[in-house]
Coordinates of C-alpha atoms in Angstrom, one line a residue:
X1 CA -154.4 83.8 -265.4
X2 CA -157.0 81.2 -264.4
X3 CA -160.4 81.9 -263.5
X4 CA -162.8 79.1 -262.2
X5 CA -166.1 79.1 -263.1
X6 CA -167.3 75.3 -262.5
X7 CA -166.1 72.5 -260.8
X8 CA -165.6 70.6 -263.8
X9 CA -162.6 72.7 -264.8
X10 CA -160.8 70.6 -262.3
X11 CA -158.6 69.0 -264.8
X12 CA -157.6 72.0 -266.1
X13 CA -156.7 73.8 -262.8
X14 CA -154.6 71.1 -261.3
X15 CA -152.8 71.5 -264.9
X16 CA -152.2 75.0 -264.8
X17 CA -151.0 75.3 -261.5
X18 CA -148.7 72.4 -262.1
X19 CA -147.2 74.0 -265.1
X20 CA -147.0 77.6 -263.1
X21 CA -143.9 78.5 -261.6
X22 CA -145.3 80.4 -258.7
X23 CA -149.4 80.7 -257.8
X24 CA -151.3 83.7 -256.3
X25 CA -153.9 82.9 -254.9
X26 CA -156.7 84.1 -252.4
X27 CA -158.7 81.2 -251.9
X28 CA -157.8 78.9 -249.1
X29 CA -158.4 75.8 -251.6
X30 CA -155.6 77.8 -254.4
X31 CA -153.0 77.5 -251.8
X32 CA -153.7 74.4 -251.1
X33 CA -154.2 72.5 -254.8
X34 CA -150.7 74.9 -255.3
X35 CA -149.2 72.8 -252.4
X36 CA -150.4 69.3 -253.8
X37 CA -148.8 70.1 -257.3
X38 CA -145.9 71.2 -255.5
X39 CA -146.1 74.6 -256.6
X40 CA -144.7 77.8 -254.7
X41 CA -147.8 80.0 -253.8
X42 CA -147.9 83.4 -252.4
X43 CA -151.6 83.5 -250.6
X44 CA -153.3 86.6 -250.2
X45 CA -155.0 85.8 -246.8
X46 CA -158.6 87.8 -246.5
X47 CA -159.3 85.1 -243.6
X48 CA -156.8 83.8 -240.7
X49 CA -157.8 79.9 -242.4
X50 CA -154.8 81.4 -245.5
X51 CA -152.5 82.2 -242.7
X52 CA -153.4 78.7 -240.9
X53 CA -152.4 76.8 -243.6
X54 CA -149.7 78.7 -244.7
X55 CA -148.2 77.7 -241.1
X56 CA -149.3 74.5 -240.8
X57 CA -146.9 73.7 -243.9
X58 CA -144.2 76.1 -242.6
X59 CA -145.0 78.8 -245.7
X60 CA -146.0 81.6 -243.7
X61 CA -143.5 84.4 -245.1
X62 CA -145.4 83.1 -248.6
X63 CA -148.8 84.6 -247.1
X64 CA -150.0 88.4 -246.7
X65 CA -152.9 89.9 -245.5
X66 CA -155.0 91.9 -248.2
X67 CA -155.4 94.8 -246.4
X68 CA -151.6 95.0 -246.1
X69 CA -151.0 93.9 -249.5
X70 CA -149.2 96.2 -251.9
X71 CA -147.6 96.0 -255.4
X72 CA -143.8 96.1 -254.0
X73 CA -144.8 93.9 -251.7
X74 CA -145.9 91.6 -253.7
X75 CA -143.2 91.8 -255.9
X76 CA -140.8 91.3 -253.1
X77 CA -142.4 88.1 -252.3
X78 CA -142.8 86.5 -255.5
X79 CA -139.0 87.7 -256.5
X80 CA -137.7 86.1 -253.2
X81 CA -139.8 83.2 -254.0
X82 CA -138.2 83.0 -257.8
X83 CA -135.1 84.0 -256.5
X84 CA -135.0 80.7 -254.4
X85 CA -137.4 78.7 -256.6
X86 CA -135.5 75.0 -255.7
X87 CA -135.5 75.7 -252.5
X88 CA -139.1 76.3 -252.7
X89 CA -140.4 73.5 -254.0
X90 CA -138.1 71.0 -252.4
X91 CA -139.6 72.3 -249.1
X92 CA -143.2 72.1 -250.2
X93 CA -142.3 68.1 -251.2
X94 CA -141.4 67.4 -248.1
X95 CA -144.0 68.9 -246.0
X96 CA -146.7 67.9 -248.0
X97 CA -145.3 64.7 -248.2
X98 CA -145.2 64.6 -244.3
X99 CA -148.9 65.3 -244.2
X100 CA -149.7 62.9 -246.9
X101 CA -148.0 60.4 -245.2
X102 CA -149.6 61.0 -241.6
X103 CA -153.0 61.1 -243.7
X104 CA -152.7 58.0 -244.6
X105 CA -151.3 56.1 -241.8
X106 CA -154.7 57.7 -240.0
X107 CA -156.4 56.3 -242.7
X108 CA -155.4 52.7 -242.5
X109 CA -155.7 53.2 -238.8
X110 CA -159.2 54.0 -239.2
X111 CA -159.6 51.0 -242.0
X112 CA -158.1 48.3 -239.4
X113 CA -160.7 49.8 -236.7
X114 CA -163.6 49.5 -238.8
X115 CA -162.8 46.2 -240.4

């Protein structure tokens, strides 16, 4: 269980999520610090911006709308997601990777522009 009540627990949340095997999450930005440490997430989308993401990295069977949500269901996600853990978290490497990678070559595109 982690609950965050300040933005200066940011040390701490990056830590526990690393050392999780699999996060749940609502928040948009719990899916996505899950994603950076490279840790299998299942969002619970209360806004299409969960889903979005959850596509945009090719994770979308990991996401489930709230009002659709159920125990079983729920436990059927997070037993598939255990059930394939490796899997998991080698595709999360390499799509995050993919992004960081195309985040930073827009980066030093923009440096080189401005400089």
């Amino acid at each position: 269980d982690l609950y965050v009540t300040h933005h200066r627990q940011f040390d701490n949340i990056l830590n526990t999520i690393n050392n999780s095997d699999v996060m749940v999450g609502e928040r948009l930005h719990a899916s996505i610090l899950a994603a950076a440490c490279f840790t299998p997430f299942i969002s619970l989308e209360y806004r299409t911006k969960n889903l979005d993401f959850a596509r945009s990295i090719q994770m979308k069977e990991n996401n489930i709308r709230t009002d659709l949500l159920t125990t079983d269901k729920l436990l059927d996600m997070y037993y598939k997601i255990d059930g394939d853990w490796e899997r998991e978290v080698s595709d999360l490497k390499e799509e995050v990777t993919q992004k960081r990678d195309k985040l930073e070559q827009f980066a030093e595109m923009i440096k080189q522009e401005v400089l």
